Amino acid sequence: MSKYYKYSITNFTLWLIVAILFLSIFLNSETINNWGDNRTKTIAIAFLFLIGFSGQLVFHLLNRKKEGQIDKDERDLSIQNRSISYSFIITLVYVFVVTISIYSYYEKSRFIPIAWMWFVAYSLILVANIITSFISIILYKKSGS
Amino acid sequence: MNNIKKIRRSTTDLSQQELADLVKCTRQTIVALENQKYNPSLVLAIKISEILKVKIDDLFELNEII
């Protein structure tokens, strides 16, 4: 298993856990309606993302390149490029669908809770990481791991 | 389709890891190549053919007629 295949699996698992915890905190009406007043939840969500990024950092520190070792080659680069390209398009579609859905839902009330802006911003990081890793895993599997 | 596995085994004593080190790629890429799961770049193909001392034509063959 190459380093970047391992990284994709770790990244996918890590951000999936963060996404589940994020959604469980975020998706209740109390959080959305009282976003500005609920310091504990905003800090908890920020902490979740800190865990996600720290996990990536720890992986890179634990799997540092040793002298003379080749840890990335043209196949890894090709897979990374393809997964980022696909992920870019999917993330754009995601942002479009979410923002237009929120707009349509709140169009009549002419008031959108600010928490939804935070939701779009946070979930964008989750979607980009999860989709990129997931597509990388599929491409690695297709090209023999 | 490529004949890397056949040529590597019949003409050299190189392991997959040794071939990977010589052409500066990972062992997983050599495994993927030998299992016909990855098409290399022209640069990698030339490097492999030079290490295995065969012509590129002997190493690769086109299955589909375009």
Short mmCIF file of C-alpha atoms in Angstrom, two decimals:
data_model
loop_
_atom_site.label_atom_id
_atom_site.label_comp_id
_atom_site.label_asym_id
_atom_site.label_seq_id
_atom_site.Cartn_x
_atom_site.Cartn_y
_atom_site.Cartn_z
CA MET A 1 0.00 0.00 0.00
CA SER A 2 1.56 3.29 -1.06
CA LYS A 3 1.87 6.21 1.37
CA TYR A 4 -0.70 8.30 -0.46
CA TYR A 5 -3.21 5.44 -0.62
CA LYS A 6 -2.78 5.06 3.14
CA TYR A 7 -3.14 8.84 3.49
CA SER A 8 -6.39 8.81 1.47
CA ILE A 9 -7.88 6.09 3.68
CA THR A 10 -6.80 7.90 6.88
CA ASN A 11 -8.06 11.25 5.59
CA PHE A 12 -11.38 9.79 4.47
CA THR A 13 -11.98 8.08 7.85
CA LEU A 14 -10.88 11.11 9.85
CA TRP A 15 -13.06 13.63 7.99
CA LEU A 16 -16.02 11.25 7.90
CA ILE A 17 -15.92 11.06 11.71
CA VAL A 18 -15.59 14.85 11.91
CA ALA A 19 -18.55 15.19 9.48
CA ILE A 20 -20.77 12.89 11.54
CA LEU A 21 -19.96 14.77 14.77
CA PHE A 22 -20.34 18.13 13.01
CA LEU A 23 -23.79 17.22 11.64
CA SER A 24 -24.91 15.82 14.98
CA ILE A 25 -24.03 19.13 16.66
CA PHE A 26 -25.16 21.43 13.89
CA LEU A 27 -28.34 19.98 12.51
CA ASN A 28 -30.79 20.79 15.25
CA SER A 29 -32.93 23.90 15.26
CA GLU A 30 -31.49 25.11 18.57
CA THR A 31 -27.96 25.37 17.16
CA ILE A 32 -29.10 27.13 14.00
CA ASN A 33 -31.42 29.64 15.70
CA ASN A 34 -29.06 30.45 18.58
CA TRP A 35 -25.73 30.28 16.76
CA GLY A 36 -24.39 33.59 18.02
CA ASP A 37 -25.48 32.95 21.62
CA ASN A 38 -24.19 29.42 21.93
CA ARG A 39 -20.43 29.75 22.50
CA THR A 40 -20.00 26.14 23.60
CA LYS A 41 -21.28 24.72 20.32
CA THR A 42 -19.30 27.11 18.13
CA ILE A 43 -16.12 26.24 20.05
CA ALA A 44 -16.97 22.51 19.87
CA ILE A 45 -17.33 22.73 16.08
CA ALA A 46 -14.09 24.71 15.73
CA PHE A 47 -12.39 22.08 17.90
CA LEU A 48 -13.66 19.29 15.62
CA PHE A 49 -11.99 20.94 12.65
CA LEU A 50 -8.82 21.40 14.65
CA ILE A 51 -8.85 17.63 15.27
CA GLY A 52 -9.30 17.01 11.53
CA PHE A 53 -6.37 19.21 10.50
CA SER A 54 -4.21 17.97 13.38
CA GLY A 55 -4.87 14.40 12.23
CA GLN A 56 -3.52 15.27 8.78
CA LEU A 57 -0.45 16.86 10.34
CA VAL A 58 0.19 13.85 12.59
CA PHE A 59 -0.06 11.49 9.60
CA HIS A 60 2.54 13.50 7.69
CA LEU A 61 4.83 13.65 10.72
CA LEU A 62 4.58 9.90 11.33
CA ASN A 63 5.17 9.09 7.66
CA ARG A 64 7.99 11.50 6.92
CA LYS A 65 10.08 10.69 3.87
CA LYS A 66 13.26 8.82 4.73
CA GLU A 67 16.47 9.53 2.89
CA GLY A 68 16.56 7.87 -0.53
CA GLN A 69 12.98 6.68 -0.22
CA ILE A 70 10.56 7.35 -3.08
CA ASP A 71 7.18 7.97 -1.52
CA LYS A 72 5.41 9.61 -4.46
CA ASP A 73 5.68 8.96 -8.17
CA GLU A 74 3.83 9.67 -11.41
CA ARG A 75 0.99 7.26 -10.57
CA ASP A 76 0.37 9.00 -7.22
CA LEU A 77 0.48 12.41 -8.92
CA SER A 78 -1.89 11.27 -11.65
CA ILE A 79 -4.36 9.89 -9.08
CA GLN A 80 -4.11 13.04 -6.96
CA ASN A 81 -4.68 15.29 -9.97
CA ARG A 82 -7.69 13.30 -11.14
CA SER A 83 -9.27 13.13 -7.68
CA ILE A 84 -8.79 16.88 -7.14
CA SER A 85 -10.36 17.65 -10.54
CA TYR A 86 -13.43 15.49 -9.85
CA SER A 87 -13.67 16.78 -6.29
CA PHE A 88 -13.52 20.39 -7.48
CA ILE A 89 -16.57 19.91 -9.70
CA ILE A 90 -18.51 17.97 -7.05
CA THR A 91 -17.72 20.62 -4.42
CA LEU A 92 -18.92 23.41 -6.74
CA VAL A 93 -22.16 21.53 -7.37
CA TYR A 94 -22.51 20.94 -3.61
CA VAL A 95 -22.14 24.66 -2.80
CA PHE A 96 -24.60 25.60 -5.52
CA VAL A 97 -27.22 23.07 -4.38
CA VAL A 98 -26.88 23.93 -0.67
CA THR A 99 -26.98 27.70 -1.12
CA ILE A 100 -29.90 27.60 -3.54
CA SER A 101 -31.78 25.22 -1.20
CA ILE A 102 -31.24 27.51 1.79
CA TYR A 103 -32.29 30.50 -0.28
CA SER A 104 -35.46 28.77 -1.51
CA TYR A 105 -36.35 27.63 2.00
CA TYR A 106 -36.00 31.09 3.55
CA GLU A 107 -37.09 33.15 0.53
CA LYS A 108 -40.52 34.03 1.93
CA SER A 109 -39.33 34.94 5.41
CA ARG A 110 -36.60 37.17 3.90
CA PHE A 111 -34.31 36.22 6.76
CA ILE A 112 -31.61 33.54 6.73
CA PRO A 113 -30.04 32.55 10.06
CA ILE A 114 -26.33 33.35 9.94
CA ALA A 115 -25.58 29.83 11.15
CA TRP A 116 -26.26 28.57 7.63
CA MET A 117 -23.34 30.62 6.31
CA TRP A 118 -21.12 28.89 8.84
CA PHE A 119 -22.64 25.58 7.81
CA VAL A 120 -21.77 26.19 4.14
CA ALA A 121 -18.22 27.25 5.08
CA TYR A 122 -17.54 24.31 7.41
CA SER A 123 -19.27 21.68 5.30
CA LEU A 124 -17.29 22.83 2.26
CA ILE A 125 -14.08 21.72 3.99
CA LEU A 126 -15.67 18.40 4.91
CA VAL A 127 -17.06 17.72 1.44
CA ALA A 128 -13.79 18.66 -0.29
CA ASN A 129 -11.71 16.40 1.97
CA ILE A 130 -14.12 13.45 1.98
CA ILE A 131 -14.77 13.49 -1.78
CA THR A 132 -11.07 13.93 -2.70
CA SER A 133 -10.05 11.05 -0.43
CA PHE A 134 -12.93 8.84 -1.56
CA ILE A 135 -12.15 9.33 -5.26
CA SER A 136 -8.44 8.72 -4.57
CA ILE A 137 -9.31 5.43 -2.83
CA ILE A 138 -11.43 4.34 -5.82
CA LEU A 139 -8.68 5.28 -8.30
CA TYR A 140 -6.02 3.51 -6.23
CA LYS A 141 -8.22 0.41 -6.05
CA LYS A 142 -8.73 0.52 -9.82
CA SER A 143 -5.00 0.78 -10.45
CA GLY A 144 -4.10 -2.06 -8.12
CA SER A 145 -3.69 -0.26 -4.73
CA MET B 1 -0.59 -4.45 -22.51
CA ASN B 2 3.00 -4.83 -21.33
CA ASN B 3 5.48 -7.66 -20.89
CA ILE B 4 7.41 -6.13 -18.01
CA LYS B 5 6.83 -9.04 -15.63
CA LYS B 6 7.84 -11.65 -18.22
CA ILE B 7 10.94 -9.75 -19.36
CA ARG B 8 12.02 -8.80 -15.83
CA ARG B 9 11.83 -12.41 -14.69
CA SER B 10 13.39 -13.97 -17.77
CA THR B 11 16.26 -11.56 -18.44
CA THR B 12 17.17 -10.13 -15.03
CA ASP B 13 17.33 -11.03 -11.35
CA LEU B 14 15.77 -7.75 -10.39
CA SER B 15 13.01 -7.72 -7.81
CA GLN B 16 10.06 -5.35 -8.16
CA GLN B 17 11.57 -3.12 -5.46
CA GLU B 18 14.98 -3.03 -7.20
CA LEU B 19 13.39 -2.14 -10.53
CA ALA B 20 11.32 0.55 -8.80
CA ASP B 21 14.43 2.03 -7.17
CA LEU B 22 16.30 2.06 -10.49
CA VAL B 23 13.52 3.84 -12.38
CA LYS B 24 12.68 6.05 -9.38
CA CYS B 25 9.10 5.03 -8.75
CA THR B 26 7.33 3.13 -5.99
CA ARG B 27 7.10 -0.67 -5.85
CA GLN B 28 3.29 -0.31 -5.99
CA THR B 29 3.59 1.31 -9.42
CA ILE B 30 5.67 -1.62 -10.69
CA VAL B 31 3.06 -4.02 -9.25
CA ALA B 32 0.28 -2.04 -10.95
CA LEU B 33 2.23 -2.05 -14.24
CA GLU B 34 2.91 -5.78 -14.12
CA ASN B 35 -0.74 -6.48 -13.35
CA GLN B 36 -1.78 -4.38 -16.38
CA LYS B 37 -3.63 -1.91 -14.13
CA TYR B 38 -1.67 1.20 -15.00
CA ASN B 39 -0.27 2.70 -18.21
CA PRO B 40 3.06 4.42 -17.56
CA SER B 41 4.17 7.77 -18.93
CA LEU B 42 6.56 7.72 -21.87
CA VAL B 43 9.42 8.75 -19.55
CA LEU B 44 8.82 5.82 -17.19
CA ALA B 45 8.36 3.42 -20.12
CA ILE B 46 11.73 4.50 -21.60
CA LYS B 47 13.45 4.17 -18.21
CA ILE B 48 12.08 0.64 -17.75
CA SER B 49 13.08 -0.39 -21.26
CA GLU B 50 16.63 0.94 -20.64
CA ILE B 51 16.95 -0.95 -17.35
CA LEU B 52 15.58 -4.16 -18.83
CA LYS B 53 17.72 -3.62 -21.97
CA VAL B 54 14.88 -4.17 -24.42
CA LYS B 55 13.19 -2.03 -27.03
CA ILE B 56 9.99 -0.24 -26.03
CA ASP B 57 8.21 -2.19 -28.79
CA ASP B 58 9.10 -5.44 -27.06
CA LEU B 59 7.92 -4.14 -23.71
CA PHE B 60 4.53 -2.83 -24.77
CA GLU B 61 1.95 -3.89 -27.30
CA LEU B 62 -1.30 -2.31 -28.36
CA ASN B 63 -4.33 -4.55 -28.03
CA GLU B 64 -6.90 -2.24 -29.55
CA ILE B 65 -6.80 -1.05 -33.13
CA ILE B 66 -7.62 2.66 -33.14
#
